[in-house]
Amino acid sequence: MARRSDPPPVAIFSPFDASEIAAASGRAANAAIEADAALQEMRAIMGRFDQIHLLSRIAFLMIIGTLDPARQRAKPFIQAHEVELLQALALSHEQLAILDSAAIPEAIERLLHLAQAHTHAVQQMSLSMLSEDPKRNKVEAVLDRIRATTYTVRGPRHAYQTRAYVRALAADLDARFLAKLGFTVSDVADFMEAIAQGASDTLQALRNSAVQWMKRDDPEQMLKLFLADNVHLRDHAIIAQIEDGRIPLTQVRAALHAIFEEQLPAAFRLDWPAGAPQLDRLREHMRTLSIGFEGIDDEALTHLKLGNPVRIKPFVACADGELYLFCTQTCFANLVELIDEVAATDAGLKEDCEAFKAQWLERKLQQLVREAFPCGSTFDNAKWADADGKGGETDCIVTIDKTVGLFEAKSGRMTAPAKRGAKDRLKREIETLLVKPSRQSERFAALLRSTPEAVKLELSDGQSQIQRSNIREIFRINILFDTLGPLTAGTRRLVEAGFIDSAEPMAPTMSIFELETLFDLLPDQIARLHYLRRRAELERSVMVEADEMDLIAFYLESSFCIPHLEQTEDGFGIYGWSDRISRLYDQDGRRIATMPLKRTPFWQELLTKIEERGQPGWTRFGYRLSNVSYRDQWTVLKRREEVAKRARRVKPGQAAHSGAFDADGSNRTVIGLCVGKAVSTFGIEAHSRTTATEMARLAGAEEGLVLYWDVNDKASELRFIASYRPDCEDHLIGNTSLLGQIATP
């Protein structure tokens, strides 16, 4: 189970004053000097040794770690984006065959240090954009988030989600790829997986054998075990030196370690089986996704932090025709994009891929929504017309109880110039990906709100309609194929920076892969509806520095019951929370750890019963009860037990009540607790009304929510839930077979 004892921090933001801006400017200037110095030194080191050997040892540290058990650690010794950086620097030189086994370990250590220093310095360089103009700072903050995402963040998809999409693409377009290019999407995917798995298995096997001799304290025993696993290395020059004289243990270990590392390049070399025509043609195309030595010039090096070409062309091409793949994480994080690059060599095939992606996105969205809300009704690709006769289409609609969800899908992606921070291009693409689908869903939401009776829908299999009387709540969500990182959780920041007009009816945006993860992790329909509705509320009211995975992890901990954070004027940041999600799945999508939504057992049972009974209004009551914080859930339980003790002493037909609880931090909803003894159906309604009214009065609220139990019920199940206010009442029967139907006054 994932640990909850030490949740990541929440950063509370505040404006910079003049002295802080001046200090930040100084740090940024120093960081620019440090970043350039680190880059130049890394490049120089990469020009002194055999780059294939250097990169293979660096990749080993990223994938496996070190041979020394005492130095093992949870996080990799080097990050994927740092390996990409070092590969780009290696490819800025001519290929060398200088293998200095004695000097390479020290060079590797230096490269690790410099890569981390360079990453930190680049992050600090963004401080140079701060000024005393608040509006400019907001614009630069948005551009900096985009650049930082481009520089360091992996693909938004889990590996298993990427493979699932590629398998679906293969099923639809394998024949087209074969006819056009001579190989299939399946060939690409299978070969890539074989490369990654083969490299991992080879490296792990090498390490497992090496650990045996590394642990020995006797040089002779160490050498004997080494040669037992590496008979082919008996004639190595270093072995002869070790056997000729008495050499200290530390030197023997270092020498054998150097020989061990000489075997690493073979693990990253692409082996092409003979007699496979399709793979021969695939190999030709793999060269279009590779960069050779001296293939990256000085100008490209100056823009690495904005767009490293290694990300789209991760293979290294050698002069002898061999191809190597050191950035395996890069390859799989961008596998969809790599296949798109291959397809782009044929105009018709490129169009086929784009059309498939749009269709797949809609189908996947509709499938996820249908499975996430089994108690609801879904309408796919529903066409409608507003009061002026103007038509529209909504990709997916779900109606569940009195709640309606509207989902719009957009398969486009942000272009490279926008990711590099080109302001005008970024604004246009935000318009396409975020604003236009929000306008579309708001048009339909307005139609639902204004229609007196029913809205007619044209579906692929006929007609349907949504009754106006069945609508109490509407939420809207935009779904993209890929996330925009922090931008999708920062609509208010985009508005304040001038990228979106304040009058636009913005809906929250997330990727289809994030939606899939969200629905998988949240335990029930009430939690899923609550997340999506609260997500929209936070989008309007709070500035949050986060991506969707951060928000999902934060919700599992807090249920977004965060009144103190909603009141922060300059917003808050929760970057880093997403690490909790990434640890929950393996490469095949299996859940290897759990991180349940933080609810008390009492509250979980309460919400489960409400959902199971499915009485009219259950989604609305589920939403309001989900707004109760974890701490207050315990308070409600304690208070209910106190009220139950009093109720045992009252006469039959009477009840005891207590508690005014601020459920969501805004004093809009108050929870009253009522426990009666053998009370009649109409008595329950009367006691509940009295409880809710009294609690609302004490709290100064306009509405009171009441929960009713019977003290004689040994199972202690909720019997009745209702809300009361002067102009409106809703109620939900907890056990109709016992209580009967209570009419709404």
XYZ file of C-alpha atoms in Angstrom:
745
model
C 0.000 0.000 0.000
C 1.269 3.458 -0.851
C 2.325 5.341 2.272
C 0.193 8.268 3.400
C 2.249 9.241 6.417
C 4.334 11.785 4.575
C 2.304 13.498 1.817
C 4.117 15.900 -0.507
C 4.079 19.566 0.470
C 1.617 22.215 -0.668
C 3.260 25.492 -1.685
C 1.352 28.690 -0.897
C 2.186 31.493 -3.329
C 2.462 35.209 -2.670
C 3.549 38.168 -4.842
C 7.238 39.093 -5.086
C 8.368 42.426 -3.725
C 11.076 44.568 -5.350
C 13.925 43.143 -3.262
C 12.884 39.556 -4.021
C 12.707 40.319 -7.753
C 16.192 41.829 -7.665
C 17.547 38.827 -5.790
C 15.842 36.448 -8.230
C 17.371 38.303 -11.160
C 20.808 37.845 -9.629
C 20.232 34.118 -9.090
C 19.026 33.755 -12.668
C 22.123 35.493 -14.032
C 24.387 33.198 -12.031
C 22.309 30.184 -13.107
C 22.755 31.090 -16.799
C 26.525 31.127 -16.319
C 26.413 27.812 -14.426
C 24.177 26.172 -17.043
C 26.463 27.190 -19.891
C 29.591 26.108 -18.024
C 28.038 22.712 -17.197
C 26.932 22.251 -20.811
C 30.366 23.045 -22.196
C 32.150 20.747 -19.744
C 29.744 17.877 -20.473
C 30.287 18.385 -24.186
C 34.052 18.361 -23.717
C 33.936 15.086 -21.774
C 31.762 13.567 -24.491
C 34.451 14.473 -27.009
C 37.270 12.637 -25.193
C 36.002 9.057 -25.020
C 34.187 6.408 -27.023
C 30.663 7.883 -26.904
C 28.912 4.534 -27.380
C 30.601 3.207 -24.253
C 29.831 6.385 -22.315
C 26.158 6.361 -23.277
C 25.762 2.650 -22.553
C 27.123 3.100 -19.021
C 24.934 6.136 -18.436
C 21.857 4.237 -19.681
C 22.750 1.343 -17.372
C 22.693 3.728 -14.408
C 19.243 4.976 -15.454
C 17.717 1.529 -16.031
C 19.442 -0.730 -13.485
C 21.552 1.441 -11.215
C 24.949 0.488 -9.852
C 26.609 -2.860 -9.207
C 27.444 -1.855 -5.649
C 24.562 -2.916 -3.347
C 25.615 -0.294 -0.806
C 24.930 2.497 -3.319
C 21.480 1.348 -4.478
C 18.730 3.919 -4.118
C 15.056 4.281 -4.975
C 15.421 6.997 -7.612
C 17.574 6.483 -10.730
C 21.082 7.876 -10.737
C 20.182 9.963 -13.766
C 16.865 11.146 -15.214
C 15.631 10.351 -18.717
C 15.791 13.969 -19.893
C 19.420 14.139 -18.703
C 20.300 11.055 -20.747
C 18.705 12.785 -23.744
C 20.864 15.844 -23.080
C 24.069 13.803 -22.879
C 23.176 11.882 -26.038
C 22.693 15.165 -27.905
C 26.093 16.347 -26.686
C 27.688 13.065 -27.758
C 26.195 13.453 -31.248
C 27.706 16.914 -31.594
C 31.133 15.244 -32.013
C 32.683 12.840 -34.450
C 32.518 9.243 -33.285
C 35.554 8.153 -31.284
C 36.950 4.712 -30.525
C 39.041 5.811 -27.545
C 38.279 3.430 -24.681
C 40.122 4.501 -21.534
C 38.658 2.053 -19.029
C 40.583 3.563 -16.122
C 39.389 7.143 -16.755
C 35.775 6.468 -17.778
C 34.355 5.869 -14.239
C 35.581 9.285 -13.104
C 34.178 10.853 -16.282
C 30.787 9.222 -15.640
C 30.662 10.538 -12.080
C 31.445 14.009 -13.348
C 28.762 13.789 -16.029
C 26.129 12.753 -13.463
C 26.986 15.734 -11.294
C 27.034 18.155 -14.225
C 23.728 16.896 -15.648
C 21.950 17.470 -12.335
C 23.601 20.871 -11.923
C 22.547 21.836 -15.451
C 18.910 20.847 -14.796
C 18.804 22.908 -11.608
C 20.465 25.891 -13.280
C 18.033 25.852 -16.220
C 15.126 25.867 -13.786
C 16.641 28.837 -11.961
C 17.163 30.738 -15.213
C 13.410 31.298 -15.526
C 13.687 33.754 -12.619
C 15.222 36.237 -15.060
C 11.737 36.832 -16.498
C 10.390 38.261 -13.226
C 9.684 41.976 -13.238
C 7.770 44.540 -11.231
C 4.964 44.344 -13.810
C 2.480 41.760 -12.402
C 0.766 41.272 -15.762
C 4.031 40.461 -17.516
C 4.939 38.045 -14.738
C 1.707 36.144 -15.318
C 2.406 35.800 -19.022
C 5.980 34.670 -18.422
C 4.840 32.197 -15.779
C 2.623 30.465 -18.359
C 5.414 30.376 -20.951
C 7.847 29.048 -18.363
C 5.474 26.215 -17.399
C 5.291 25.196 -21.058
C 9.080 25.276 -21.475
C 9.673 23.345 -18.251
C 7.196 20.684 -19.312
C 8.880 20.384 -22.699
C 12.294 20.087 -21.086
C 11.778 17.579 -18.302
C 8.333 15.948 -18.208
C 7.784 12.484 -19.655
C 4.821 11.592 -21.802
C 1.464 11.837 -20.022
C 0.580 8.238 -20.714
C 1.441 5.217 -18.652
C 3.398 2.700 -20.717
C 0.521 0.227 -20.739
C -1.879 2.928 -21.986
C 0.480 3.739 -24.845
C 0.696 0.075 -25.798
C -3.094 -0.290 -25.660
C -3.506 2.588 -28.106
C -0.813 1.234 -30.422
C -2.473 -2.207 -30.425
C -5.772 -0.591 -31.412
C -3.992 1.412 -34.136
C -2.386 -1.794 -35.414
C -5.697 -3.638 -35.578
C -7.123 -0.880 -37.755
C -4.165 0.184 -39.910
C -1.722 -2.721 -40.142
C -2.833 -3.539 -43.676
C -2.482 0.107 -44.770
C 1.042 0.355 -43.310
C 2.040 -2.900 -44.988
C 0.770 -1.751 -48.386
C 2.375 1.683 -48.129
C 5.617 1.052 -46.233
C 6.204 -2.694 -46.345
C 5.797 -3.275 -42.598
C 2.987 -2.980 -40.047
C 2.329 -1.017 -36.881
C 2.504 -4.366 -35.079
C 6.019 -4.838 -36.464
C 7.049 -1.475 -35.022
C 5.454 -2.109 -31.619
C 6.733 -5.685 -31.322
C 10.253 -4.690 -32.306
C 10.311 -1.747 -29.876
C 9.061 -3.911 -27.016
C 11.615 -6.585 -27.873
C 14.394 -3.984 -27.796
C 13.363 -2.627 -24.408
C 12.723 -6.029 -22.843
C 15.884 -7.489 -24.327
C 18.025 -4.632 -23.022
C 16.464 -4.847 -19.570
C 16.867 -8.633 -19.371
C 20.468 -8.509 -20.587
C 21.440 -5.757 -18.173
C 19.745 -7.473 -15.247
C 21.450 -10.774 -16.035
C 24.823 -9.031 -16.242
C 24.233 -7.322 -12.944
C 23.067 -10.499 -11.186
C 26.226 -12.338 -12.185
C 28.434 -9.364 -11.331
C 26.999 -8.984 -7.824
C 28.357 -12.430 -6.963
C 31.994 -11.528 -7.525
C 31.565 -7.931 -6.317
C 30.722 -9.200 -2.823
C 33.903 -11.246 -2.427
C 36.720 -10.099 -0.144
C 39.395 -12.296 -1.700
C 40.928 -11.213 -5.061
C 41.445 -14.797 -6.222
C 37.876 -15.816 -5.430
C 36.618 -12.650 -7.099
C 38.538 -13.394 -10.304
C 37.481 -17.051 -10.276
C 33.767 -16.177 -10.061
C 34.148 -13.524 -12.725
C 35.759 -15.900 -15.202
C 33.187 -18.604 -14.460
C 30.497 -16.327 -15.885
C 32.702 -14.736 -18.539
C 34.802 -17.495 -20.099
C 35.029 -15.497 -23.315
C 36.970 -12.776 -21.461
C 39.789 -15.006 -20.176
C 42.210 -13.605 -22.768
C 41.393 -9.968 -21.945
C 44.562 -7.903 -21.389
C 43.416 -6.696 -17.975
C 42.800 -10.291 -16.820
C 46.373 -11.129 -17.677
C 47.620 -8.192 -15.580
C 45.554 -9.303 -12.599
C 46.817 -12.887 -12.799
C 50.475 -11.880 -13.155
C 50.882 -10.229 -9.757
C 49.462 -9.549 -6.357
C 47.078 -6.635 -6.809
C 45.050 -5.101 -3.941
C 41.394 -6.050 -3.663
C 40.130 -2.562 -4.537
C 42.158 -2.496 -7.747
C 40.972 -5.955 -8.762
C 37.375 -4.963 -8.182
C 37.843 -1.765 -10.198
C 39.562 -3.658 -13.035
C 36.830 -6.304 -13.249
C 34.187 -3.601 -13.079
C 35.820 -1.894 -16.066
C 35.764 -5.158 -18.041
C 32.127 -5.696 -17.043
C 31.168 -2.275 -18.399
C 32.827 -3.005 -21.745
C 30.013 -5.529 -22.339
C 27.218 -2.963 -21.952
C 27.065 -1.486 -25.501
C 25.888 -4.821 -26.931
C 22.756 -4.613 -24.774
C 21.703 -1.391 -26.506
C 22.582 -2.363 -30.083
C 19.648 -3.139 -32.353
C 19.896 -6.698 -33.668
C 17.998 -7.418 -36.883
C 17.148 -11.059 -37.549
C 18.102 -12.276 -41.014
C 15.483 -13.299 -43.543
C 12.748 -10.917 -42.390
C 11.869 -8.598 -45.310
C 9.413 -6.538 -43.268
C 12.056 -5.846 -40.605
C 14.549 -4.922 -43.318
C 12.148 -2.244 -44.527
C 11.459 -1.204 -40.939
C 15.202 -0.812 -40.398
C 15.354 1.674 -43.260
C 12.655 3.765 -41.597
C 14.323 3.518 -38.196
C 17.183 5.444 -39.738
C 14.796 8.366 -40.266
C 14.311 8.323 -36.492
C 18.041 8.374 -35.776
C 20.796 10.984 -35.570
C 24.361 10.247 -36.541
C 27.563 11.590 -35.054
C 28.195 15.250 -35.875
C 24.453 15.398 -36.592
C 23.761 18.064 -33.962
C 25.332 21.436 -34.609
C 26.123 24.367 -32.341
C 22.833 26.132 -33.081
C 20.811 23.073 -32.059
C 22.796 22.857 -28.813
C 21.766 26.393 -27.841
C 18.076 25.344 -28.052
C 18.266 21.991 -26.267
C 16.244 23.203 -23.301
C 13.402 24.169 -25.644
C 13.427 21.145 -27.916
C 15.951 18.330 -27.871
C 15.896 16.556 -31.287
C 16.759 13.296 -29.532
C 13.177 13.085 -28.283
C 11.775 12.575 -31.766
C 14.876 10.796 -33.105
C 16.092 8.680 -30.178
C 18.257 6.199 -32.123
C 22.010 6.677 -32.531
C 23.364 5.879 -36.005
C 27.002 4.821 -36.250
C 29.260 5.032 -39.277
C 29.341 1.213 -39.555
C 25.558 1.145 -40.040
C 24.702 -0.058 -36.538
C 21.835 1.549 -34.604
C 21.719 1.943 -30.821
C 18.879 2.872 -28.469
C 20.016 4.259 -25.124
C 16.953 6.428 -24.382
C 14.496 3.561 -23.981
C 12.200 5.631 -21.751
C 12.128 8.364 -24.389
C 11.208 5.842 -27.055
C 8.216 4.482 -25.155
C 7.074 7.821 -23.771
C 6.899 9.030 -27.381
C 6.023 5.771 -29.164
C 2.780 7.177 -30.572
C 4.628 10.225 -31.850
C 7.371 8.043 -33.345
C 4.796 6.002 -35.268
C 3.233 9.273 -36.433
C 6.677 10.322 -37.699
C 6.986 7.091 -39.654
C 3.475 7.527 -41.086
C 4.286 11.123 -42.074
C 6.487 9.804 -44.889
C 3.240 9.057 -46.769
C 0.555 11.766 -46.944
C -2.342 9.326 -47.158
C -1.065 7.231 -44.264
C -0.604 10.351 -42.154
C -4.248 11.297 -42.737
C -5.318 7.763 -41.856
C -3.459 7.979 -38.522
C -4.971 11.343 -37.680
C -8.482 10.125 -38.541
C -7.999 6.979 -36.466
C -6.762 8.987 -33.485
C -9.865 11.207 -33.540
C -12.213 8.215 -33.841
C -10.342 6.232 -31.185
C -10.467 9.147 -28.773
C -14.245 9.439 -29.090
C -14.782 5.679 -28.757
C -12.434 5.421 -25.777
C -14.123 8.364 -24.062
C -17.566 6.858 -24.564
C -16.396 3.479 -23.274
C -14.796 4.979 -20.157
C -17.849 7.088 -19.304
C -20.227 4.159 -19.813
C -18.147 1.900 -17.550
C -17.569 4.598 -14.917
C -21.284 5.383 -14.523
C -23.198 2.089 -14.824
C -26.279 3.662 -13.218
C -26.402 6.342 -15.921
C -27.449 6.591 -19.552
C -24.910 7.629 -22.177
C -25.496 9.266 -25.540
C -22.680 9.079 -28.096
C -22.104 11.681 -30.817
C -25.446 13.304 -30.061
C -26.600 15.942 -32.562
C -28.913 18.739 -31.423
C -30.175 22.167 -32.459
C -30.533 25.271 -30.276
C -33.468 27.690 -30.213
C -32.126 29.503 -33.289
C -31.886 26.252 -35.235
C -28.090 26.207 -35.137
C -26.854 22.654 -34.925
C -24.241 21.164 -32.660
C -22.831 17.805 -31.638
C -21.649 16.545 -28.245
C -19.212 13.648 -28.273
C -20.493 12.027 -25.076
C -23.357 12.806 -22.705
C -24.085 10.982 -19.473
C -27.287 11.446 -17.503
C -27.230 9.924 -14.040
C -29.985 10.658 -11.558
C -30.437 14.445 -11.834
C -26.871 15.129 -13.002
C -25.781 15.592 -16.610
C -22.164 15.382 -17.778
C -21.052 16.786 -21.133
C -17.724 15.608 -22.626
C -16.043 17.106 -25.694
C -13.091 15.303 -27.320
C -10.245 17.012 -29.232
C -7.509 14.882 -30.786
C -5.218 17.762 -31.822
C -1.917 18.384 -30.132
C 0.241 21.350 -29.263
C 2.920 22.048 -31.867
C 6.643 22.354 -31.191
C 6.729 26.188 -31.544
C 3.947 26.544 -28.965
C 5.777 24.192 -26.589
C 8.878 26.348 -26.957
C 6.871 29.334 -25.750
C 5.913 31.089 -29.005
C 3.263 33.361 -27.514
C 1.018 33.956 -30.551
C 1.127 30.306 -31.619
C 0.394 29.206 -28.062
C -2.642 31.483 -27.869
C -4.056 30.095 -31.128
C -3.610 26.521 -29.999
C -5.158 27.205 -26.605
C -8.117 28.593 -28.544
C -8.391 25.386 -30.582
C -7.813 22.840 -27.827
C -9.384 24.506 -24.774
C -11.661 27.382 -25.715
C -13.655 26.063 -28.682
C -14.751 22.795 -27.049
C -15.709 24.779 -23.931
C -17.910 27.043 -26.027
C -19.533 24.037 -27.670
C -20.397 22.307 -24.392
C -21.673 25.577 -22.885
C -24.015 26.055 -25.858
C -25.580 22.689 -25.139
C -25.639 23.292 -21.378
C -27.469 26.588 -21.991
C -29.971 24.738 -24.190
C -30.601 22.183 -21.431
C -31.129 24.924 -18.856
C -33.499 26.999 -21.002
C -35.670 24.304 -22.584
C -38.971 24.033 -20.689
C -39.652 20.367 -21.453
C -37.129 18.175 -23.320
C -34.104 18.484 -25.610
C -34.233 16.196 -28.629
C -31.105 14.268 -29.650
C -30.254 12.708 -32.994
C -28.198 9.559 -32.475
C -26.638 7.094 -34.899
C -29.283 4.505 -33.989
C -32.300 6.789 -33.742
C -33.662 9.605 -31.614
C -33.741 10.268 -27.889
C -34.306 13.168 -25.525
C -33.301 14.601 -22.157
C -36.138 15.809 -19.937
C -35.595 19.215 -18.352
C -37.256 18.025 -15.149
C -34.497 15.435 -14.715
C -31.697 18.021 -14.594
C -30.408 19.616 -11.404
C -26.654 19.753 -12.062
C -24.576 20.015 -15.255
C -20.812 19.628 -15.489
C -18.617 19.968 -18.587
C -15.205 18.387 -19.326
C -12.860 18.695 -22.317
C -10.899 15.543 -23.179
C -7.673 15.649 -25.218
C -5.563 12.850 -26.627
C -2.560 14.294 -24.788
C -2.355 16.537 -21.789
C -1.063 20.082 -21.863
C 0.599 19.550 -18.502
C 0.088 22.446 -16.076
C -1.980 24.422 -18.606
C -4.975 22.131 -18.308
C -5.182 22.821 -14.575
C -4.531 26.538 -14.925
C -7.400 28.152 -16.809
C -7.587 31.065 -14.396
C -3.874 31.715 -14.828
C -4.323 31.632 -18.612
C -7.133 34.179 -18.291
C -5.085 36.502 -16.110
C -2.136 36.215 -18.505
C -4.336 37.193 -21.453
C -4.290 33.865 -23.305
C -8.035 33.369 -22.736
C -10.734 36.039 -22.547
C -12.332 36.266 -19.112
C -15.810 35.962 -20.665
C -15.129 32.510 -22.119
C -17.182 29.711 -20.462
C -14.180 27.494 -19.766
C -14.530 23.834 -18.838
C -11.790 21.752 -17.185
C -9.510 19.853 -19.563
C -7.635 16.576 -19.124
C -6.248 13.845 -21.360
C -8.093 10.618 -22.077
C -5.314 8.727 -20.302
C -5.689 10.849 -17.182
C -9.460 10.326 -17.256
C -8.892 6.574 -17.471
C -6.563 6.692 -14.464
C -9.020 8.864 -12.534
C -11.936 6.488 -13.091
C -9.755 3.489 -12.211
C -8.590 4.931 -8.896
C -11.832 6.419 -7.573
C -13.963 3.738 -5.904
C -17.520 4.643 -6.900
C -19.772 6.810 -9.029
C -20.254 9.359 -6.263
C -16.498 9.980 -6.003
C -16.105 10.271 -9.796
C -18.958 12.755 -10.073
C -17.653 14.715 -7.107
C -14.158 14.966 -8.586
C -15.421 16.207 -11.944
C -17.767 18.769 -10.408
C -15.255 20.029 -7.846
C -12.616 20.132 -10.575
C -14.796 22.611 -12.452
C -15.350 24.692 -9.307
C -11.640 24.882 -8.541
C -10.936 25.827 -12.145
C -13.088 28.922 -11.694
C -12.094 29.912 -8.178
C -8.459 28.991 -7.532
C -5.070 29.214 -9.242
C -3.397 25.823 -8.880
C 0.113 24.953 -10.045
C -0.323 21.278 -10.927
C -1.010 18.810 -13.673
C -3.948 16.405 -13.652
C -2.021 13.547 -12.042
C -1.027 15.874 -9.200
C -4.698 16.766 -8.747
C -5.799 13.125 -8.744
C -3.270 12.244 -6.037
C -4.273 15.345 -4.073
C -7.948 14.369 -4.322
C -7.269 10.876 -2.983
C -5.779 12.530 0.094
C -8.180 15.448 0.545
C -11.360 14.940 -1.561
C -10.727 18.599 -2.502
C -12.035 19.602 0.945
C -9.589 22.501 1.025
C -11.413 25.711 2.146
C -8.184 27.188 3.512
C -6.458 26.748 0.134
C -9.417 28.029 -1.874
C -9.086 31.287 0.013
C -5.429 31.836 -0.940
C -5.357 34.934 -3.120
C -2.342 33.965 -5.238
C -3.013 30.231 -5.449
C -1.038 27.184 -4.381
C 1.168 24.526 -5.930
C 1.162 20.730 -5.575
C 3.814 19.631 -8.079
C 5.251 16.264 -7.103
C 2.036 14.670 -5.844
C 1.779 12.716 -9.114
C 4.715 10.521 -8.044
C 2.250 8.763 -5.748
C 0.189 7.743 -8.782
C 3.123 6.605 -10.921
C 4.096 4.046 -8.251
C 0.712 2.309 -8.384
C 1.035 0.576 -11.778
C 3.522 -1.697 -13.485
C 4.405 -1.647 -17.176
C 1.449 -3.912 -18.010
C -1.107 -1.765 -16.223
C -1.442 -4.046 -13.208
C -2.053 -2.288 -9.911
C 0.974 -3.147 -7.779
C 0.051 -0.846 -4.889
C -3.098 0.779 -3.573
C -3.893 4.316 -2.569
C -7.554 4.340 -1.529
C -9.575 7.501 -1.330
C -9.185 8.875 2.175
C -12.602 8.242 3.746
C -13.498 6.871 7.145
C -15.151 3.403 7.095
C -18.318 5.028 8.440
C -18.416 7.580 5.624
C -17.590 5.002 2.948
C -20.462 2.806 4.085
C -22.802 5.806 4.159
C -22.005 6.793 0.566
C -22.060 3.187 -0.645
C -25.606 2.685 0.692
C -26.807 5.917 -0.894
C -25.403 4.854 -4.273
C -26.727 1.289 -4.021
C -30.265 2.415 -3.213
C -30.264 4.881 -6.078
C -33.264 6.889 -4.921
C -33.981 10.186 -6.782
C -31.481 12.853 -5.757
C -28.737 10.430 -4.705
C -26.021 12.078 -6.816
C -26.746 15.472 -5.276
C -26.627 14.126 -1.735
C -23.514 12.112 -2.554
C -21.822 15.261 -3.809
C -22.670 17.205 -0.655
C -21.524 14.465 1.671
C -18.279 14.148 -0.319
C -17.589 17.757 0.648
C -17.095 16.687 4.265
C -13.424 16.551 5.187
C -11.817 13.425 6.599
C -11.484 15.043 10.016
C -15.128 16.101 10.049
C -16.212 12.600 9.030
C -14.814 11.368 12.339
C -16.512 14.259 14.126
C -19.881 13.340 12.596
C -19.464 9.716 13.697
C -18.572 10.760 17.230
C -21.504 13.175 17.402
C -23.903 10.561 16.050
C -22.845 8.127 18.769
C -23.481 10.838 21.369
C -26.955 11.535 19.925
C -27.738 7.803 19.802
C -27.016 7.526 23.550
C -29.546 10.282 24.216
C -32.057 8.707 21.834
C -32.038 5.446 23.792
C -33.511 7.334 26.749
C -36.405 8.993 24.890
C -39.906 7.581 24.487
C -41.027 5.777 21.303
C -41.915 8.262 18.594
C -39.409 10.822 19.864
C -35.918 11.691 18.590
C -32.692 13.448 19.616
C -30.662 15.680 17.377
C -27.366 17.532 17.395
C -24.576 19.101 15.421
C -24.064 21.986 13.024
C -21.295 21.088 10.624
C -19.719 23.242 7.986
C -19.352 20.614 5.282
C -17.504 22.481 2.551
C -15.897 25.478 4.201
C -18.309 28.047 2.767
C -21.193 27.693 5.225
C -23.539 26.803 2.361
C -24.451 23.384 3.736
C -25.047 22.285 7.314
C -25.333 18.685 8.450
C -27.789 17.838 11.180
C -27.877 14.439 12.897
C -31.154 12.974 14.090
C -31.657 9.635 15.881
C -35.183 8.517 16.722
C -36.833 5.611 18.494
C -39.572 3.746 16.594
C -40.692 6.931 14.867
C -43.455 6.757 12.233
C -42.917 7.698 8.623
C -44.414 11.149 9.051
C -42.680 11.557 12.392
C -39.332 11.000 10.691
C -40.098 13.785 8.246
C -41.129 16.146 11.058
C -38.099 15.417 13.232
C -35.781 15.756 10.228
C -37.262 19.116 9.286
C -36.862 20.367 12.852
C -33.265 19.151 13.032
C -32.227 20.688 9.715
C -33.955 23.990 10.430
C -32.388 24.306 13.874
C -28.900 23.439 12.646
C -29.154 25.883 9.743
C -30.267 28.622 12.131
C -27.388 27.988 14.520
C -24.878 28.014 11.671
C -26.384 31.034 9.916
C -26.928 29.009 6.743
C -29.764 29.040 4.221
C -30.016 25.282 3.942
C -29.758 22.283 6.225
C -28.897 18.695 5.354
C -30.125 16.060 7.806
C -29.229 12.384 8.294
C -31.654 10.158 10.214
C -31.076 6.829 11.959
C -33.310 4.672 14.172
C -31.783 3.740 17.507
C -33.457 0.309 17.415
C -31.726 -0.577 14.124
C -28.838 -2.816 15.187
C -27.199 -2.456 11.761
C -27.135 1.348 12.261
C -27.968 1.940 8.592
C -28.987 5.391 7.440
C -32.780 5.507 7.180
C -33.433 8.926 5.685
C -31.546 11.861 4.178
C -33.067 15.181 3.200
C -32.251 18.849 2.710
C -34.486 21.741 3.682
C -34.590 25.385 2.741
C -37.445 27.876 2.574
C -37.927 27.721 -1.199
C -36.974 24.116 -2.024
C -36.892 20.609 -0.560
C -35.273 17.382 -1.681
C -35.403 14.108 0.147
C -34.219 10.575 -0.283
C -35.882 7.546 1.301
C -33.379 5.278 2.983
C -35.540 2.150 3.251
C -38.789 2.375 1.351
C -40.025 -1.032 2.500
C -40.005 0.184 6.084
C -40.677 3.880 5.793
C -42.965 4.030 2.789
C -43.002 6.982 0.428
C -42.957 10.478 1.912
C -44.581 12.975 -0.394
C -42.822 16.258 -1.114
C -44.867 19.158 0.324
